[in-house]
Short mmCIF file of C-alpha atoms in Angstrom, two decimals:
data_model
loop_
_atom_site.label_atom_id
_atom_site.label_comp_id
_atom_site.label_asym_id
_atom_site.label_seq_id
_atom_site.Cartn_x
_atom_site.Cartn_y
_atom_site.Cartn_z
CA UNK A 1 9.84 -15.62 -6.41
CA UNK A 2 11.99 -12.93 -6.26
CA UNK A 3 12.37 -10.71 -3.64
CA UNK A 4 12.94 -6.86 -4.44
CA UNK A 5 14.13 -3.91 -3.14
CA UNK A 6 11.28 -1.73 -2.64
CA UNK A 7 13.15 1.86 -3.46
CA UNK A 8 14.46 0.43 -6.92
CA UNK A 9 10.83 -1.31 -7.84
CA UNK A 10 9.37 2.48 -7.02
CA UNK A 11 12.35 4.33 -9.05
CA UNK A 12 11.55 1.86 -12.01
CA UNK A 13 8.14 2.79 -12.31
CA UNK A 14 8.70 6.20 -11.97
CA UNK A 15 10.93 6.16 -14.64
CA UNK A 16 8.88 3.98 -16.95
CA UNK A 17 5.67 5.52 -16.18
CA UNK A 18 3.54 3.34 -14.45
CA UNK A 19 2.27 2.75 -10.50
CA UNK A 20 2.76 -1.01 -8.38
CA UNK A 21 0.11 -2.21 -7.05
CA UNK A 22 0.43 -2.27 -3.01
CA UNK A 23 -1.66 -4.89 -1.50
CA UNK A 24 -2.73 -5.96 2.48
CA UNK A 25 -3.17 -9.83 2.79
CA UNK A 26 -2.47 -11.83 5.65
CA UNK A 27 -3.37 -15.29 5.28
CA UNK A 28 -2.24 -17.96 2.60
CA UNK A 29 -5.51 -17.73 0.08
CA UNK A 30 -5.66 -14.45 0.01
CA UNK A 31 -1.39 -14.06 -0.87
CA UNK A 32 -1.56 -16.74 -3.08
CA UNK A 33 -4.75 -15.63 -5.29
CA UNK A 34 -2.71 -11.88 -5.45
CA UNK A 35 0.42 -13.58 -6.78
CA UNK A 36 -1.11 -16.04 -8.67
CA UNK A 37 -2.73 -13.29 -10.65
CA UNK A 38 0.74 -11.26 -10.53
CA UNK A 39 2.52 -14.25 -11.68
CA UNK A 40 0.00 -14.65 -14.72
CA UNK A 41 0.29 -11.37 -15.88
CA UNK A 42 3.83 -10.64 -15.08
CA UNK A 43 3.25 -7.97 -12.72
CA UNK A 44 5.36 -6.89 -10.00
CA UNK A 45 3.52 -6.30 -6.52
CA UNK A 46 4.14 -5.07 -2.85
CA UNK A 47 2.76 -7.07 -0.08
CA UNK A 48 1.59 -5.44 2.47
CA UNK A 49 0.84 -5.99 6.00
CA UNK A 50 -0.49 -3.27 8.62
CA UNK A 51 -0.17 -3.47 12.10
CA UNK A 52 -4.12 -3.64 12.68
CA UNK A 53 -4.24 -6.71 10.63
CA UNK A 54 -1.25 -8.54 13.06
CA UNK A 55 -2.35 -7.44 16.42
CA UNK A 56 -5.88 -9.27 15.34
CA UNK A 57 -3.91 -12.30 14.90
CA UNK A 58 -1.92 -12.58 17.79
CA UNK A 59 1.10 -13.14 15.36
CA UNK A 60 4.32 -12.06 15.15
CA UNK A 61 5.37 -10.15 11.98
CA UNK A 62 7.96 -12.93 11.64
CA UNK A 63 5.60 -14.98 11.54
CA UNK A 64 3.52 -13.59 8.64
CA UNK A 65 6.73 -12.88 6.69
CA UNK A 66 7.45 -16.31 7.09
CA UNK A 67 4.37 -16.94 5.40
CA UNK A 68 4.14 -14.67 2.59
CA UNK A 69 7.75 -15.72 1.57
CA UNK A 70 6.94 -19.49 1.55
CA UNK A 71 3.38 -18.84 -0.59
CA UNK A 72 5.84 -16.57 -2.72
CA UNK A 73 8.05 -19.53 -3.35
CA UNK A 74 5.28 -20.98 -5.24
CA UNK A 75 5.18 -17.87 -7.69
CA UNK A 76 7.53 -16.80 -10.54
CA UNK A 77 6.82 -12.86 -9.15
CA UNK A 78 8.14 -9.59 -8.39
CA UNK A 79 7.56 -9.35 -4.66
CA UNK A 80 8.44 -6.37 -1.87
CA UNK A 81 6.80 -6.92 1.79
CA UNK A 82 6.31 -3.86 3.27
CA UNK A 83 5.01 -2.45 6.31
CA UNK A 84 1.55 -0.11 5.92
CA UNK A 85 1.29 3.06 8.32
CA UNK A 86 3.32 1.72 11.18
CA UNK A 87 2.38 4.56 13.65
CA UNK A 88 4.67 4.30 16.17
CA UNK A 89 8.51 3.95 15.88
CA UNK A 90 9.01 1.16 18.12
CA UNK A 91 6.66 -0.82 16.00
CA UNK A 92 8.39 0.19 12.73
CA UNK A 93 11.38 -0.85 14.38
CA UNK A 94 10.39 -3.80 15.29
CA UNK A 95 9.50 -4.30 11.87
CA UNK A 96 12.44 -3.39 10.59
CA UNK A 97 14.07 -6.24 12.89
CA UNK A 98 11.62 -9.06 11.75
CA UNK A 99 12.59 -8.30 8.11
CA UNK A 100 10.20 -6.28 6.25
CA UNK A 101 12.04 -5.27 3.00
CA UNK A 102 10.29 -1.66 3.51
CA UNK A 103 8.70 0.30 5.93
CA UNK A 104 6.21 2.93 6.64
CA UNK A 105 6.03 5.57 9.31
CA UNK A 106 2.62 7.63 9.55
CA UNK A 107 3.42 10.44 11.34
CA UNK A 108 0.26 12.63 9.56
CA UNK A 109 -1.23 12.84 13.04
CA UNK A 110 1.55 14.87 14.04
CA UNK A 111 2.43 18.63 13.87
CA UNK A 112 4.85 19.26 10.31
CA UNK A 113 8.02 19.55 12.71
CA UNK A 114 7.43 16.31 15.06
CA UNK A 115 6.29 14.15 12.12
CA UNK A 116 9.82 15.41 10.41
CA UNK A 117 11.85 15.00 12.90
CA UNK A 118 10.61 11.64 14.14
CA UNK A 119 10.48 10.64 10.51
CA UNK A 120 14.60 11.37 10.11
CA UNK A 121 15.16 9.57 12.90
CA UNK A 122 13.20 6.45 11.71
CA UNK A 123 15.07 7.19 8.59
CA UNK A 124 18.68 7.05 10.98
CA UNK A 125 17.91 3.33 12.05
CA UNK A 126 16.21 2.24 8.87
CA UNK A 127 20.24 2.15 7.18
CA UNK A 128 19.07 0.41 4.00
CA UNK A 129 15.88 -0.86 4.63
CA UNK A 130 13.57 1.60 2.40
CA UNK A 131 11.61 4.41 4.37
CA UNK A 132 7.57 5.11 3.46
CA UNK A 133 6.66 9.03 5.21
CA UNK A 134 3.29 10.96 4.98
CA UNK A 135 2.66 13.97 4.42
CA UNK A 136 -0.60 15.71 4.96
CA UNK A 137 -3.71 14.28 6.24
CA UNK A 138 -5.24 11.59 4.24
CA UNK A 139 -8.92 10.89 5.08
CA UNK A 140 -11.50 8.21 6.16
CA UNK A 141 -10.37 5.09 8.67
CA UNK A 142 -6.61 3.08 8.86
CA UNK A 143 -6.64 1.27 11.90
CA UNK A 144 -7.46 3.24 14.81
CA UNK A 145 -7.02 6.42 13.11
CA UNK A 146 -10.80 7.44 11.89
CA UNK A 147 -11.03 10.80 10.03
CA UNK A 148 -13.88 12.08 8.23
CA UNK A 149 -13.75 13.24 4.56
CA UNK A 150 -13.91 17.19 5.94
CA UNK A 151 -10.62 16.10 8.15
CA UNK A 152 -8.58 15.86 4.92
CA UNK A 153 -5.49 18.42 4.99
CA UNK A 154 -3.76 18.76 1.41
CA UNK A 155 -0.16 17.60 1.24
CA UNK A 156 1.73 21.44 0.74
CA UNK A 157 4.08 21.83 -1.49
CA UNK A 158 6.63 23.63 0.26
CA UNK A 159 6.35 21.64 3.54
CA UNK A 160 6.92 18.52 1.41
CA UNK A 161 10.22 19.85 0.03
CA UNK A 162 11.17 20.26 3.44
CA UNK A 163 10.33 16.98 4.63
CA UNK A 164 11.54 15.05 2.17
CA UNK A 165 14.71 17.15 2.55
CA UNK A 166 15.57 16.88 5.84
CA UNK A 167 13.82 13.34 6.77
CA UNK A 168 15.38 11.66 3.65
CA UNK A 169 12.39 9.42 3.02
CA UNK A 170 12.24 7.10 -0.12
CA UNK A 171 8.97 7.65 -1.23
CA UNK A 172 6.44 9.71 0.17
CA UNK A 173 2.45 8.88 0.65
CA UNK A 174 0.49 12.56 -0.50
CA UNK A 175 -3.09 13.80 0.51
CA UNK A 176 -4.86 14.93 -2.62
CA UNK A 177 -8.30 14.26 -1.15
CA UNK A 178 -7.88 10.51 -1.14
CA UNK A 179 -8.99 8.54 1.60
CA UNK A 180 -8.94 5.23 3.55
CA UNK A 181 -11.90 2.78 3.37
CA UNK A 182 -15.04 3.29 1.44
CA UNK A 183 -15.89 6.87 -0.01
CA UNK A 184 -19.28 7.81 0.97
CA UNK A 185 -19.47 10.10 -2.26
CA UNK A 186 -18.15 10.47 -5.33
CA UNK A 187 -14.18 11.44 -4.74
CA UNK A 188 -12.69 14.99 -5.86
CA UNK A 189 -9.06 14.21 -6.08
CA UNK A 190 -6.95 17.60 -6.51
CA UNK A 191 -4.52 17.02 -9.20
CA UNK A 192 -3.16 20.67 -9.34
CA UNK A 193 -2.22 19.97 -5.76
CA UNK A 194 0.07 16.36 -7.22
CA UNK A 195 0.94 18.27 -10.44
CA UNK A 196 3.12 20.72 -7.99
CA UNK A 197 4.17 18.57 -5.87
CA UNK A 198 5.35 16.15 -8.83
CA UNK A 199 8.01 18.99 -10.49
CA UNK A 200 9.66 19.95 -6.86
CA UNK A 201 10.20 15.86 -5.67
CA UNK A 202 12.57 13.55 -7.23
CA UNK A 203 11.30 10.55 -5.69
CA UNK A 204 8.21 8.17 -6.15
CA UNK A 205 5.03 9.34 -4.98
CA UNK A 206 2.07 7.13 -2.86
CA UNK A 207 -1.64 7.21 -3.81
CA UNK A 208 -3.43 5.75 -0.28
CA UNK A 209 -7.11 5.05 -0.32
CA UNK A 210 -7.40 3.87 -4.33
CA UNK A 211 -9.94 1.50 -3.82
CA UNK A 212 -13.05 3.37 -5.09
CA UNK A 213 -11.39 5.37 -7.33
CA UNK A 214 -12.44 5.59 -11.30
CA UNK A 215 -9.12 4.47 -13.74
CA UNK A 216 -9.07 7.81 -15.17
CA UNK A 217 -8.26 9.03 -11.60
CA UNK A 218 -5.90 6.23 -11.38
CA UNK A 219 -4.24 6.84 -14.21
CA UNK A 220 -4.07 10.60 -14.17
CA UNK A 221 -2.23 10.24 -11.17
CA UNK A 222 0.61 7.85 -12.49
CA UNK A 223 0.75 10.39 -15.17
CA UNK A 224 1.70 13.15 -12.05
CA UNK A 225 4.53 11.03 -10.58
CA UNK A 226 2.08 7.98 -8.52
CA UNK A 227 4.18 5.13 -8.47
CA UNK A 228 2.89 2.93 -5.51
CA UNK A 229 -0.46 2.78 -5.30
CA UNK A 230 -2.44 1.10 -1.91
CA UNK A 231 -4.96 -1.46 -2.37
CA UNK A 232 -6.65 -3.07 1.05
CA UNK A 233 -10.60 -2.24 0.55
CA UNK A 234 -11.65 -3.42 -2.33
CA UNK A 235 -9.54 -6.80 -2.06
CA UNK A 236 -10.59 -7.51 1.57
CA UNK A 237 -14.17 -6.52 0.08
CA UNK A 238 -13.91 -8.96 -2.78
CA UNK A 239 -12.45 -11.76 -0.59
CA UNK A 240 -15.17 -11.59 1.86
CA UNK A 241 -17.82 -11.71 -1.09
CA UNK A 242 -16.51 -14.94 -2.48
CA UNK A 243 -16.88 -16.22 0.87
CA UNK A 244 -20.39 -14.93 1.61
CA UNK A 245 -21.93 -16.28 -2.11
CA UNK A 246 -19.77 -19.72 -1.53
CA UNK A 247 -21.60 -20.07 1.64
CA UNK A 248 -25.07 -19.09 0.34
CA UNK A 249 -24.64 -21.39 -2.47
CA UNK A 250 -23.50 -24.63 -0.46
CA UNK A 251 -24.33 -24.20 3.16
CA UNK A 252 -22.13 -27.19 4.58
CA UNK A 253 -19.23 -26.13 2.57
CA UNK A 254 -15.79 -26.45 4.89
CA UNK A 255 -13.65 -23.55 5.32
CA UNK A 256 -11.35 -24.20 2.66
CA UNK A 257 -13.83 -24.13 -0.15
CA UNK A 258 -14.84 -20.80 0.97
CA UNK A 259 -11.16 -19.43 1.49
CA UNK A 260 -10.38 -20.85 -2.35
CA UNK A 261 -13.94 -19.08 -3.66
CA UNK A 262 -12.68 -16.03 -1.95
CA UNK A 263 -9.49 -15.91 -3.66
CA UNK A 264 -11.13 -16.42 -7.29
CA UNK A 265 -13.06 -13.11 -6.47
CA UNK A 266 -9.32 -11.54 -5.38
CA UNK A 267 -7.78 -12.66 -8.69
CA UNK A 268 -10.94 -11.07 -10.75
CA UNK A 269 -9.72 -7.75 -8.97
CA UNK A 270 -6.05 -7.83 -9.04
CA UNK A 271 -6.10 -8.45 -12.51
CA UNK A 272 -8.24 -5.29 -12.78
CA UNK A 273 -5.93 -3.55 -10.37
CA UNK A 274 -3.24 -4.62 -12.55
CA UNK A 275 -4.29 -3.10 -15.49
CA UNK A 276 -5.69 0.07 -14.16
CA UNK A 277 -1.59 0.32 -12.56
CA UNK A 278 -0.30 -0.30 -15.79
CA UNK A 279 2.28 -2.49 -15.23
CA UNK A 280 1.20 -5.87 -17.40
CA UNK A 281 4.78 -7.17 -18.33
CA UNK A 282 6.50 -5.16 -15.96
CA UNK A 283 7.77 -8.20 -13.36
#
């Protein structure tokens, strides 16, 4: 395993033309079928964890780190952890202190100004630790926030030339008419809206929401400047379908059988993931 910083990984793909894939797992089956899978196909990957999938736990993000590096060990991978819409400074901060290699702050419920100016300050105690902002209002559910497809606000162009500006992010997660969770139609993303906002920002762009979306979508928007692209949905989803079918199948199975069929149903769709991102043979 090797750990990397999470600006450089972004600034690589960028430049190269492809997205990395940005993951949520929290437990050891779940990490290890993503890197297994990563390791295979010599793909570099972000771990992610969000603070609605700790606070379930009762676990400190220390903790979880902990855990993640020492499955990680196991791999010959590409790895950033990073924290997913952090939504209040203290907690990215606190993140920052248990060693996250990266960070988000979600400020998207905000007015422009305060999510700028709390975002630069985030940015003032991050020092080197790599700084995720949002811009815009991206739709459906992320922990507590719940928005419905009609809530989503398009990132604008000349706001996020501002932000970036004066906040200094590092990368910067857009609203195109993505959203969080499961679309309950057919997705419209607006790629005039990322084609803009792709020739006035230097730095790597965020796709939220992906899981749903067709690979032409996918790969139109690597083509506009994507170059981290979140992935919790449809590997939770998968996960918890390898559990359900091992359990149909084999009613007195243990735990562990279903955990391990689980994380052969992750590996069938991070190697999809993979290849939809583009970056086979980029770790």
């Amino acid at each position: 395993m090797k750990i990397v910083n999470t600006r450089e990984m972004l600034e690589e793909a960028k430049k190269y033309g492809y997205a990395v894939p940005a993951v949520n797992v929290d437990q050891i089956d779940s990490t290890a079928a993503v890197l297994r899978v990563c390791e295979r196909l010599r793909a570099p990957v972000i771990v992610q964890l969000s603070p609605v999938q700790t606070d379930s736990k009762g676990l400190t993000y220390k903790t979880l780190i902990q855990m993640i590096e020492a499955v990680g060990a196991e791999f010959a991978v590409n790895m950033a952890i990073h924290l997913d819409h952090g939504t209040e400074p203290e907690d990215v901060k606190r993140a920052i202190k248990s060693g996250f290699a990266s960070v988000m702050y979600d400020g998207s419920n905000l007015s422009f100004h305060d999510n700028k100016r709390i975002t630069g300050e985030i940015k003032e105690y991050c020092g080197e630790v790599p700084l995720e902002g949002e811009l815009g209002v991206v739709g459906g559910q992320e922990g507590s926030q719940k928005r419905g497809t009609g809530d989503v606000l398009y990132t604008d162009v000349e706001e996020a030339v501002e932000y970036v500006r004066d906040s200094r992010v590092d990368f910067l997660a857009v609203a195109i008419g993505n959203a969080h969770g499961i679309y309950r139609q057919k997705p419209k993303l607006h790629f005039h809206v990322l084609e803009k906002l792709n020739a006035v920002l230097d730095i790597p762009m965020v796709l939220h929401g992906a899981s749903g979306l067709s690979e032409a979508d996918i790969k139109a928007g690597i083509q506009l400047g994507i170059s981290k692209i979140n992935f919790f949905t449809d590997v939770d989803k998968a996960f918890m379908e390898g559990i359900r079918r091992k359990m149909e199948e084999s009613p007195s199975v243990y735990s562990f059988g279903c955990l391990s069929n689980g994380g052969k149903y992750i590996e069938n769709q991070m190697e999809r993931i993979i290849r939809m991102c583009g970056c086979e043979g980029r770790a």
